[in-house]
Amino acid sequence: MMKVAIPRGEYFWVRSMFKPCIIIPVYNHRLKIAHIVNVLLEMGLPCYLLDDGSDAPSQQELQKLQSKPGVTLLRWDQNRGKGAVVCDGIVQAEKDGYTHALQVDADGQHDLSDIAAMLAKSEAHQNSVVSAWRDYADMPKGRRNGRRVTDVWVWINTLSLSIKDSMCGFRVYPLKQTCALLATSNIGRRMDFDTDILVRLYWRGADVEHVKSRTLYSDEIPSHFDLWRDNVRISIMHTRLFFGMLIRFPQLLFRRKSGRRNSYV
């Protein structure tokens, strides 16, 4: 077994069969990324930095971080979308021998002190997705309302109330199951990604475990959310998922009534 140090003198244990890494999609996030990576490396967690066509100053910052042991930089010249690079990062991490990948955003909004609890829960439930969920009362009103609407659609499209805060990208993916999904499904590539992949993993039989977390808002980091385009993408995603749910309705209903995990297409 390997003991991984956590700041403040805490520890968690990682068994040889449980090999996690961190994946971080980056798009012009030069202000916070160095701090995030340094904290994660202090925890003994290898990091994949996914440069989604960042500007020159951000590229320079990422190049500096690439020289640190435990950091792998994957870079694309053109912006492809958060979901697109996260999917590629997941596939690469699985090829490199990791069993689980914890997605952390590069804007500094995720509370890294919750990582120990998330990885401990992931080790205990290795076939499940472990997702952070946030208290909506702490969010700006516009974001809060949008997330509540999405929650309702997720409950409809899974016939379940078991998924909380599906738009939170702070989560641990089981790589074998996730790569199997990516090989057969067209997942949303931008702001529709986090909800789309979580619902589809649930359809394939993965349970979703949760760890409560908080969002650390900062005025220094502008949002990349495009109010018009991304809301259209999310609306289209919910429509696609709804018709996908109708196809899977008998299996999902059986799963809800029996409490059993099943593998769906």
PDB file of C-alpha atoms in Angstrom:
ATOM      1  CA  MET A   1       0.000   0.000   0.000  1.00  0.00           C
ATOM      2  CA  MET A   2       1.088   3.572  -0.645  1.00  0.00           C
ATOM      3  CA  LYS A   3       0.505   6.353   1.849  1.00  0.00           C
ATOM      4  CA  VAL A   4      -0.225   9.742   0.275  1.00  0.00           C
ATOM      5  CA  ALA A   5       0.354  12.859   2.339  1.00  0.00           C
ATOM      6  CA  ILE A   6      -2.360  15.490   2.591  1.00  0.00           C
ATOM      7  CA  PRO A   7      -1.726  19.027   3.846  1.00  0.00           C
ATOM      8  CA  ARG A   8      -2.469  19.682   7.535  1.00  0.00           C
ATOM      9  CA  GLY A   9      -1.019  16.344   8.587  1.00  0.00           C
ATOM     10  CA  GLU A  10      -3.852  14.160   7.284  1.00  0.00           C
ATOM     11  CA  TYR A  11      -3.343  10.997   5.249  1.00  0.00           C
ATOM     12  CA  PHE A  12      -5.309   8.597   3.166  1.00  0.00           C
ATOM     13  CA  TRP A  13      -4.289   5.203   1.849  1.00  0.00           C
ATOM     14  CA  VAL A  14      -4.181   4.145  -1.767  1.00  0.00           C
ATOM     15  CA  ARG A  15      -4.059   0.418  -2.487  1.00  0.00           C
ATOM     16  CA  SER A  16      -1.971  -0.916  -5.348  1.00  0.00           C
ATOM     17  CA  MET A  17      -5.150  -1.773  -7.298  1.00  0.00           C
ATOM     18  CA  PHE A  18      -6.438   1.794  -6.902  1.00  0.00           C
ATOM     19  CA  LYS A  19      -4.224   4.186  -8.837  1.00  0.00           C
ATOM     20  CA  PRO A  20      -5.722   7.680  -9.133  1.00  0.00           C
ATOM     21  CA  CYS A  21      -4.516  10.718 -11.031  1.00  0.00           C
ATOM     22  CA  ILE A  22      -5.730  14.271 -11.574  1.00  0.00           C
ATOM     23  CA  ILE A  23      -6.914  15.731 -14.874  1.00  0.00           C
ATOM     24  CA  ILE A  24      -7.176  19.510 -15.241  1.00  0.00           C
ATOM     25  CA  PRO A  25      -8.670  21.160 -18.348  1.00  0.00           C
ATOM     26  CA  VAL A  26      -6.972  24.529 -18.853  1.00  0.00           C
ATOM     27  CA  TYR A  27      -8.069  27.433 -21.034  1.00  0.00           C
ATOM     28  CA  ASN A  28      -6.305  30.732 -20.251  1.00  0.00           C
ATOM     29  CA  HIS A  29      -6.159  29.939 -16.514  1.00  0.00           C
ATOM     30  CA  ARG A  30      -2.644  31.151 -15.776  1.00  0.00           C
ATOM     31  CA  LEU A  31      -3.507  32.922 -12.497  1.00  0.00           C
ATOM     32  CA  LYS A  32      -4.466  29.890 -10.397  1.00  0.00           C
ATOM     33  CA  ILE A  33      -2.994  26.869 -12.133  1.00  0.00           C
ATOM     34  CA  ALA A  34       0.463  26.887 -10.510  1.00  0.00           C
ATOM     35  CA  HIS A  35      -1.007  26.968  -7.012  1.00  0.00           C
ATOM     36  CA  ILE A  36      -3.449  24.162  -7.832  1.00  0.00           C
ATOM     37  CA  VAL A  37      -0.748  21.928  -9.305  1.00  0.00           C
ATOM     38  CA  ASN A  38       1.640  22.521  -6.408  1.00  0.00           C
ATOM     39  CA  VAL A  39      -1.019  21.568  -3.861  1.00  0.00           C
ATOM     40  CA  LEU A  40      -1.864  18.406  -5.786  1.00  0.00           C
ATOM     41  CA  LEU A  41       1.778  17.380  -6.158  1.00  0.00           C
ATOM     42  CA  GLU A  42       2.249  17.830  -2.406  1.00  0.00           C
ATOM     43  CA  MET A  43      -0.509  15.239  -2.034  1.00  0.00           C
ATOM     44  CA  GLY A  44       1.506  12.852  -4.202  1.00  0.00           C
ATOM     45  CA  LEU A  45      -1.045  12.940  -6.998  1.00  0.00           C
ATOM     46  CA  PRO A  46       0.169  12.929 -10.629  1.00  0.00           C
ATOM     47  CA  CYS A  47      -1.436  15.618 -12.788  1.00  0.00           C
ATOM     48  CA  TYR A  48      -2.455  15.781 -16.441  1.00  0.00           C
ATOM     49  CA  LEU A  49      -2.697  19.382 -17.651  1.00  0.00           C
ATOM     50  CA  LEU A  50      -4.995  19.587 -20.685  1.00  0.00           C
ATOM     51  CA  ASP A  51      -4.201  22.812 -22.540  1.00  0.00           C
ATOM     52  CA  ASP A  52      -7.268  23.569 -24.646  1.00  0.00           C
ATOM     53  CA  GLY A  53      -5.688  26.132 -26.995  1.00  0.00           C
ATOM     54  CA  SER A  54      -4.663  28.648 -24.309  1.00  0.00           C
ATOM     55  CA  ASP A  55      -3.062  32.016 -25.025  1.00  0.00           C
ATOM     56  CA  ALA A  56       0.711  32.568 -24.970  1.00  0.00           C
ATOM     57  CA  PRO A  57       1.024  33.670 -21.293  1.00  0.00           C
ATOM     58  CA  SER A  58      -0.921  30.619 -20.154  1.00  0.00           C
ATOM     59  CA  GLN A  59       1.165  28.336 -22.367  1.00  0.00           C
ATOM     60  CA  GLN A  60       4.327  29.698 -20.782  1.00  0.00           C
ATOM     61  CA  GLU A  61       2.984  28.991 -17.296  1.00  0.00           C
ATOM     62  CA  LEU A  62       2.064  25.453 -18.297  1.00  0.00           C
ATOM     63  CA  GLN A  63       5.494  24.875 -19.809  1.00  0.00           C
ATOM     64  CA  LYS A  64       7.070  25.770 -16.453  1.00  0.00           C
ATOM     65  CA  LEU A  65       4.786  23.328 -14.651  1.00  0.00           C
ATOM     66  CA  GLN A  66       5.558  20.572 -17.179  1.00  0.00           C
ATOM     67  CA  SER A  67       9.107  20.367 -15.826  1.00  0.00           C
ATOM     68  CA  LYS A  68       7.847  19.232 -12.404  1.00  0.00           C
ATOM     69  CA  PRO A  69       7.948  15.475 -11.677  1.00  0.00           C
ATOM     70  CA  GLY A  70       4.457  14.052 -11.841  1.00  0.00           C
ATOM     71  CA  VAL A  71       3.116  16.572 -14.390  1.00  0.00           C
ATOM     72  CA  THR A  72       2.093  15.575 -17.925  1.00  0.00           C
ATOM     73  CA  LEU A  73       1.102  18.310 -20.375  1.00  0.00           C
ATOM     74  CA  LEU A  74      -1.238  17.541 -23.274  1.00  0.00           C
ATOM     75  CA  ARG A  75      -1.768  20.453 -25.611  1.00  0.00           C
ATOM     76  CA  TRP A  76      -4.055  21.345 -28.531  1.00  0.00           C
ATOM     77  CA  ASP A  77      -3.503  24.377 -30.771  1.00  0.00           C
ATOM     78  CA  GLN A  78      -7.205  25.166 -31.145  1.00  0.00           C
ATOM     79  CA  ASN A  79      -9.841  25.450 -28.441  1.00  0.00           C
ATOM     80  CA  ARG A  80     -11.948  22.285 -28.623  1.00  0.00           C
ATOM     81  CA  GLY A  81     -14.036  22.568 -25.471  1.00  0.00           C
ATOM     82  CA  LYS A  82     -13.650  21.346 -21.915  1.00  0.00           C
ATOM     83  CA  GLY A  83     -15.458  18.083 -22.551  1.00  0.00           C
ATOM     84  CA  ALA A  84     -13.369  17.214 -25.592  1.00  0.00           C
ATOM     85  CA  VAL A  85     -10.032  17.554 -23.805  1.00  0.00           C
ATOM     86  CA  VAL A  86     -11.267  15.870 -20.622  1.00  0.00           C
ATOM     87  CA  CYS A  87     -12.352  12.858 -22.688  1.00  0.00           C
ATOM     88  CA  ASP A  88      -8.916  12.679 -24.315  1.00  0.00           C
ATOM     89  CA  GLY A  89      -7.260  13.070 -20.929  1.00  0.00           C
ATOM     90  CA  ILE A  90      -9.333  10.226 -19.494  1.00  0.00           C
ATOM     91  CA  VAL A  91      -8.353   7.931 -22.358  1.00  0.00           C
ATOM     92  CA  GLN A  92      -4.665   8.813 -21.995  1.00  0.00           C
ATOM     93  CA  ALA A  93      -4.714   8.284 -18.227  1.00  0.00           C
ATOM     94  CA  GLU A  94      -6.240   4.832 -18.676  1.00  0.00           C
ATOM     95  CA  LYS A  95      -3.567   3.955 -21.258  1.00  0.00           C
ATOM     96  CA  ASP A  96      -0.915   5.065 -18.772  1.00  0.00           C
ATOM     97  CA  GLY A  97      -2.167   2.574 -16.197  1.00  0.00           C
ATOM     98  CA  TYR A  98      -4.296   4.711 -13.895  1.00  0.00           C
ATOM     99  CA  THR A  99      -7.576   3.303 -12.609  1.00  0.00           C
ATOM    100  CA  HIS A 100      -9.364   6.529 -11.643  1.00  0.00           C
ATOM    101  CA  ALA A 101      -9.119  10.199 -12.609  1.00  0.00           C
ATOM    102  CA  LEU A 102     -10.260  13.119 -10.493  1.00  0.00           C
ATOM    103  CA  GLN A 103     -11.270  16.101 -12.594  1.00  0.00           C
ATOM    104  CA  VAL A 104     -10.338  19.484 -11.119  1.00  0.00           C
ATOM    105  CA  ASP A 105     -11.094  22.797 -12.812  1.00  0.00           C
ATOM    106  CA  ALA A 106      -8.249  25.272 -13.306  1.00  0.00           C
ATOM    107  CA  ASP A 107     -10.088  28.372 -12.099  1.00  0.00           C
ATOM    108  CA  GLY A 108      -9.518  27.706  -8.404  1.00  0.00           C
ATOM    109  CA  GLN A 109     -13.212  27.271  -7.572  1.00  0.00           C
ATOM    110  CA  HIS A 110     -12.897  23.698  -6.284  1.00  0.00           C
ATOM    111  CA  ASP A 111     -11.998  23.155  -2.630  1.00  0.00           C
ATOM    112  CA  LEU A 112      -8.900  20.940  -2.832  1.00  0.00           C
ATOM    113  CA  SER A 113      -9.184  20.046   0.846  1.00  0.00           C
ATOM    114  CA  ASP A 114     -12.076  17.730  -0.138  1.00  0.00           C
ATOM    115  CA  ILE A 115      -9.867  15.567  -2.358  1.00  0.00           C
ATOM    116  CA  ALA A 116      -8.919  13.174   0.443  1.00  0.00           C
ATOM    117  CA  ALA A 117     -12.575  12.404   1.162  1.00  0.00           C
ATOM    118  CA  MET A 118     -13.386  12.023  -2.538  1.00  0.00           C
ATOM    119  CA  LEU A 119     -10.549   9.596  -3.220  1.00  0.00           C
ATOM    120  CA  ALA A 120     -11.278   7.619  -0.060  1.00  0.00           C
ATOM    121  CA  LYS A 121     -14.894   7.215  -1.184  1.00  0.00           C
ATOM    122  CA  SER A 122     -13.743   6.328  -4.698  1.00  0.00           C
ATOM    123  CA  GLU A 123     -11.460   3.613  -3.326  1.00  0.00           C
ATOM    124  CA  ALA A 124     -14.378   2.212  -1.338  1.00  0.00           C
ATOM    125  CA  HIS A 125     -16.718   2.327  -4.390  1.00  0.00           C
ATOM    126  CA  GLN A 126     -14.370   1.709  -7.298  1.00  0.00           C
ATOM    127  CA  ASN A 127     -17.066   1.140  -9.939  1.00  0.00           C
ATOM    128  CA  SER A 128     -18.916   4.346  -9.044  1.00  0.00           C
ATOM    129  CA  VAL A 129     -18.507   7.977  -9.990  1.00  0.00           C
ATOM    130  CA  VAL A 130     -17.739  10.135  -6.955  1.00  0.00           C
ATOM    131  CA  SER A 131     -19.033  13.660  -7.443  1.00  0.00           C
ATOM    132  CA  ALA A 132     -18.858  16.775  -5.315  1.00  0.00           C
ATOM    133  CA  TRP A 133     -22.119  18.595  -4.706  1.00  0.00           C
ATOM    134  CA  ARG A 134     -22.497  22.186  -3.623  1.00  0.00           C
ATOM    135  CA  ASP A 135     -24.920  24.195  -1.547  1.00  0.00           C
ATOM    136  CA  TYR A 136     -26.868  26.216  -4.106  1.00  0.00           C
ATOM    137  CA  ALA A 137     -27.588  28.913  -1.525  1.00  0.00           C
ATOM    138  CA  ASP A 138     -23.972  30.052  -1.889  1.00  0.00           C
ATOM    139  CA  MET A 139     -24.318  30.585  -5.657  1.00  0.00           C
ATOM    140  CA  PRO A 140     -25.332  33.698  -7.599  1.00  0.00           C
ATOM    141  CA  LYS A 141     -29.053  33.569  -8.359  1.00  0.00           C
ATOM    142  CA  GLY A 142     -28.654  33.013 -12.116  1.00  0.00           C
ATOM    143  CA  ARG A 143     -26.374  30.009 -11.672  1.00  0.00           C
ATOM    144  CA  ARG A 144     -28.514  28.602  -8.870  1.00  0.00           C
ATOM    145  CA  ASN A 145     -31.695  28.638 -10.951  1.00  0.00           C
ATOM    146  CA  GLY A 146     -29.981  27.111 -13.970  1.00  0.00           C
ATOM    147  CA  ARG A 147     -28.604  24.251 -11.905  1.00  0.00           C
ATOM    148  CA  ARG A 148     -31.971  23.532 -10.363  1.00  0.00           C
ATOM    149  CA  VAL A 149     -33.563  23.254 -13.802  1.00  0.00           C
ATOM    150  CA  THR A 150     -30.816  20.868 -14.877  1.00  0.00           C
ATOM    151  CA  ASP A 151     -31.302  18.788 -11.713  1.00  0.00           C
ATOM    152  CA  VAL A 152     -34.974  18.285 -12.564  1.00  0.00           C
ATOM    153  CA  TRP A 153     -34.115  17.129 -16.081  1.00  0.00           C
ATOM    154  CA  VAL A 154     -31.440  14.766 -14.743  1.00  0.00           C
ATOM    155  CA  TRP A 155     -33.969  13.225 -12.360  1.00  0.00           C
ATOM    156  CA  ILE A 156     -36.347  12.737 -15.288  1.00  0.00           C
ATOM    157  CA  ASN A 157     -33.689  11.308 -17.590  1.00  0.00           C
ATOM    158  CA  THR A 158     -32.445   8.801 -15.002  1.00  0.00           C
ATOM    159  CA  LEU A 159     -35.806   8.074 -13.314  1.00  0.00           C
ATOM    160  CA  SER A 160     -33.883   8.636 -10.104  1.00  0.00           C
ATOM    161  CA  LEU A 161     -33.206  11.291  -7.470  1.00  0.00           C
ATOM    162  CA  SER A 162     -29.766   9.869  -6.730  1.00  0.00           C
ATOM    163  CA  ILE A 163     -27.718  12.415  -8.727  1.00  0.00           C
ATOM    164  CA  LYS A 164     -27.038  15.804  -7.133  1.00  0.00           C
ATOM    165  CA  ASP A 165     -25.521  18.869  -8.795  1.00  0.00           C
ATOM    166  CA  SER A 166     -24.740  17.231 -12.132  1.00  0.00           C
ATOM    167  CA  MET A 167     -23.070  20.382 -13.483  1.00  0.00           C
ATOM    168  CA  CYS A 168     -20.276  20.229 -10.908  1.00  0.00           C
ATOM    169  CA  GLY A 169     -17.119  19.033 -12.678  1.00  0.00           C
ATOM    170  CA  PHE A 170     -15.273  18.170  -9.457  1.00  0.00           C
ATOM    171  CA  ARG A 171     -15.534  14.379  -9.594  1.00  0.00           C
ATOM    172  CA  VAL A 172     -13.709  11.045  -9.782  1.00  0.00           C
ATOM    173  CA  TYR A 173     -14.224   8.850 -12.841  1.00  0.00           C
ATOM    174  CA  PRO A 174     -13.613   5.076 -12.873  1.00  0.00           C
ATOM    175  CA  LEU A 175     -11.497   4.904 -16.016  1.00  0.00           C
ATOM    176  CA  LYS A 176     -12.371   1.434 -17.318  1.00  0.00           C
ATOM    177  CA  GLN A 177     -16.100   2.116 -17.315  1.00  0.00           C
ATOM    178  CA  THR A 178     -15.694   5.671 -18.592  1.00  0.00           C
ATOM    179  CA  CYS A 179     -13.445   4.682 -21.494  1.00  0.00           C
ATOM    180  CA  ALA A 180     -15.947   1.969 -22.474  1.00  0.00           C
ATOM    181  CA  LEU A 181     -18.626   4.665 -22.627  1.00  0.00           C
ATOM    182  CA  LEU A 182     -16.446   7.056 -24.634  1.00  0.00           C
ATOM    183  CA  ALA A 183     -15.747   4.326 -27.185  1.00  0.00           C
ATOM    184  CA  THR A 184     -19.452   3.993 -28.012  1.00  0.00           C
ATOM    185  CA  SER A 185     -21.067   7.374 -27.255  1.00  0.00           C
ATOM    186  CA  ASN A 186     -20.856  10.926 -28.523  1.00  0.00           C
ATOM    187  CA  ILE A 187     -20.514  12.992 -25.331  1.00  0.00           C
ATOM    188  CA  GLY A 188     -21.056  16.758 -25.200  1.00  0.00           C
ATOM    189  CA  ARG A 189     -17.812  18.617 -25.823  1.00  0.00           C
ATOM    190  CA  ARG A 190     -18.349  21.914 -24.029  1.00  0.00           C
ATOM    191  CA  MET A 191     -20.448  23.092 -21.080  1.00  0.00           C
ATOM    192  CA  ASP A 192     -22.899  20.249 -21.717  1.00  0.00           C
ATOM    193  CA  PHE A 193     -20.179  17.691 -20.926  1.00  0.00           C
ATOM    194  CA  ASP A 194     -20.427  17.291 -17.141  1.00  0.00           C
ATOM    195  CA  THR A 195     -24.134  16.468 -17.072  1.00  0.00           C
ATOM    196  CA  ASP A 196     -24.116  14.428 -20.287  1.00  0.00           C
ATOM    197  CA  ILE A 197     -21.363  12.022 -19.247  1.00  0.00           C
ATOM    198  CA  LEU A 198     -22.745  11.566 -15.740  1.00  0.00           C
ATOM    199  CA  VAL A 199     -26.222  10.604 -16.960  1.00  0.00           C
ATOM    200  CA  ARG A 200     -24.774   8.220 -19.544  1.00  0.00           C
ATOM    201  CA  LEU A 201     -22.514   6.550 -16.986  1.00  0.00           C
ATOM    202  CA  TYR A 202     -25.566   6.086 -14.778  1.00  0.00           C
ATOM    203  CA  TRP A 203     -27.418   4.521 -17.709  1.00  0.00           C
ATOM    204  CA  ARG A 204     -24.578   2.009 -18.039  1.00  0.00           C
ATOM    205  CA  GLY A 205     -24.959   0.917 -14.422  1.00  0.00           C
ATOM    206  CA  ALA A 206     -22.533   3.166 -12.545  1.00  0.00           C
ATOM    207  CA  ASP A 207     -23.787   4.441  -9.216  1.00  0.00           C
ATOM    208  CA  VAL A 208     -23.003   8.022  -8.186  1.00  0.00           C
ATOM    209  CA  GLU A 209     -21.584   8.726  -4.744  1.00  0.00           C
ATOM    210  CA  HIS A 210     -21.383  12.273  -3.369  1.00  0.00           C
ATOM    211  CA  VAL A 211     -19.137  14.384  -1.188  1.00  0.00           C
ATOM    212  CA  LYS A 212     -20.399  17.797  -0.110  1.00  0.00           C
ATOM    213  CA  SER A 213     -18.061  20.600  -1.107  1.00  0.00           C
ATOM    214  CA  ARG A 214     -18.028  24.363  -1.458  1.00  0.00           C
ATOM    215  CA  THR A 215     -17.297  26.696  -4.341  1.00  0.00           C
ATOM    216  CA  LEU A 216     -14.515  29.249  -3.931  1.00  0.00           C
ATOM    217  CA  TYR A 217     -15.583  32.177  -6.090  1.00  0.00           C
ATOM    218  CA  SER A 218     -13.018  34.702  -7.310  1.00  0.00           C
ATOM    219  CA  ASP A 219     -13.487  37.919  -9.274  1.00  0.00           C
ATOM    220  CA  GLU A 220     -10.045  37.399 -10.824  1.00  0.00           C
ATOM    221  CA  ILE A 221     -11.222  34.527 -13.009  1.00  0.00           C
ATOM    222  CA  PRO A 222     -13.856  35.354 -15.665  1.00  0.00           C
ATOM    223  CA  SER A 223     -16.344  32.672 -16.585  1.00  0.00           C
ATOM    224  CA  HIS A 224     -16.045  31.001 -20.000  1.00  0.00           C
ATOM    225  CA  PHE A 225     -19.766  30.235 -19.983  1.00  0.00           C
ATOM    226  CA  ASP A 226     -21.427  31.698 -23.091  1.00  0.00           C
ATOM    227  CA  LEU A 227     -24.942  32.582 -21.963  1.00  0.00           C
ATOM    228  CA  TRP A 228     -26.595  32.024 -25.361  1.00  0.00           C
ATOM    229  CA  ARG A 229     -24.553  29.278 -26.997  1.00  0.00           C
ATOM    230  CA  ASP A 230     -24.038  27.145 -23.909  1.00  0.00           C
ATOM    231  CA  ASN A 231     -27.670  27.338 -22.844  1.00  0.00           C
ATOM    232  CA  VAL A 232     -28.657  26.175 -26.330  1.00  0.00           C
ATOM    233  CA  ARG A 233     -26.170  23.295 -26.088  1.00  0.00           C
ATOM    234  CA  ILE A 234     -27.501  22.300 -22.671  1.00  0.00           C
ATOM    235  CA  SER A 235     -31.107  22.428 -23.919  1.00  0.00           C
ATOM    236  CA  ILE A 236     -30.219  20.181 -26.870  1.00  0.00           C
ATOM    237  CA  MET A 237     -28.404  17.808 -24.501  1.00  0.00           C
ATOM    238  CA  HIS A 238     -31.448  17.484 -22.231  1.00  0.00           C
ATOM    239  CA  THR A 239     -33.621  16.760 -25.272  1.00  0.00           C
ATOM    240  CA  ARG A 240     -31.251  14.025 -26.495  1.00  0.00           C
ATOM    241  CA  LEU A 241     -31.063  12.504 -23.034  1.00  0.00           C
ATOM    242  CA  PHE A 242     -34.847  12.530 -22.697  1.00  0.00           C
ATOM    243  CA  PHE A 243     -35.307  10.453 -25.835  1.00  0.00           C
ATOM    244  CA  GLY A 244     -32.464   8.202 -24.701  1.00  0.00           C
ATOM    245  CA  MET A 245     -34.294   7.712 -21.412  1.00  0.00           C
ATOM    246  CA  LEU A 246     -37.470   6.699 -23.251  1.00  0.00           C
ATOM    247  CA  ILE A 247     -35.538   3.931 -25.025  1.00  0.00           C
ATOM    248  CA  ARG A 248     -34.117   2.731 -21.694  1.00  0.00           C
ATOM    249  CA  PHE A 249     -37.294   3.287 -19.674  1.00  0.00           C
ATOM    250  CA  PRO A 250     -37.967  -0.389 -18.789  1.00  0.00           C
ATOM    251  CA  GLN A 251     -34.388  -1.027 -17.649  1.00  0.00           C
ATOM    252  CA  LEU A 252     -34.179   2.204 -15.656  1.00  0.00           C
ATOM    253  CA  LEU A 253     -37.522   1.516 -14.002  1.00  0.00           C
ATOM    254  CA  PHE A 254     -36.385  -1.995 -13.101  1.00  0.00           C
ATOM    255  CA  ARG A 255     -33.176  -0.606 -11.626  1.00  0.00           C
ATOM    256  CA  ARG A 256     -35.111   1.904  -9.562  1.00  0.00           C
ATOM    257  CA  LYS A 257     -37.489  -0.712  -8.174  1.00  0.00           C
ATOM    258  CA  SER A 258     -34.907  -3.419  -7.535  1.00  0.00           C
ATOM    259  CA  GLY A 259     -31.977  -1.272  -6.432  1.00  0.00           C
ATOM    260  CA  ARG A 260     -29.728  -3.469  -8.579  1.00  0.00           C
ATOM    261  CA  ARG A 261     -26.874  -2.279 -10.753  1.00  0.00           C
ATOM    262  CA  ASN A 262     -27.253  -3.234 -14.385  1.00  0.00           C
ATOM    263  CA  SER A 263     -25.346  -2.618 -17.575  1.00  0.00           C
ATOM    264  CA  TYR A 264     -27.289  -0.711 -20.216  1.00  0.00           C
ATOM    265  CA  VAL A 265     -26.443   0.385 -23.713  1.00  0.00           C
TER     266      VAL A 265
END
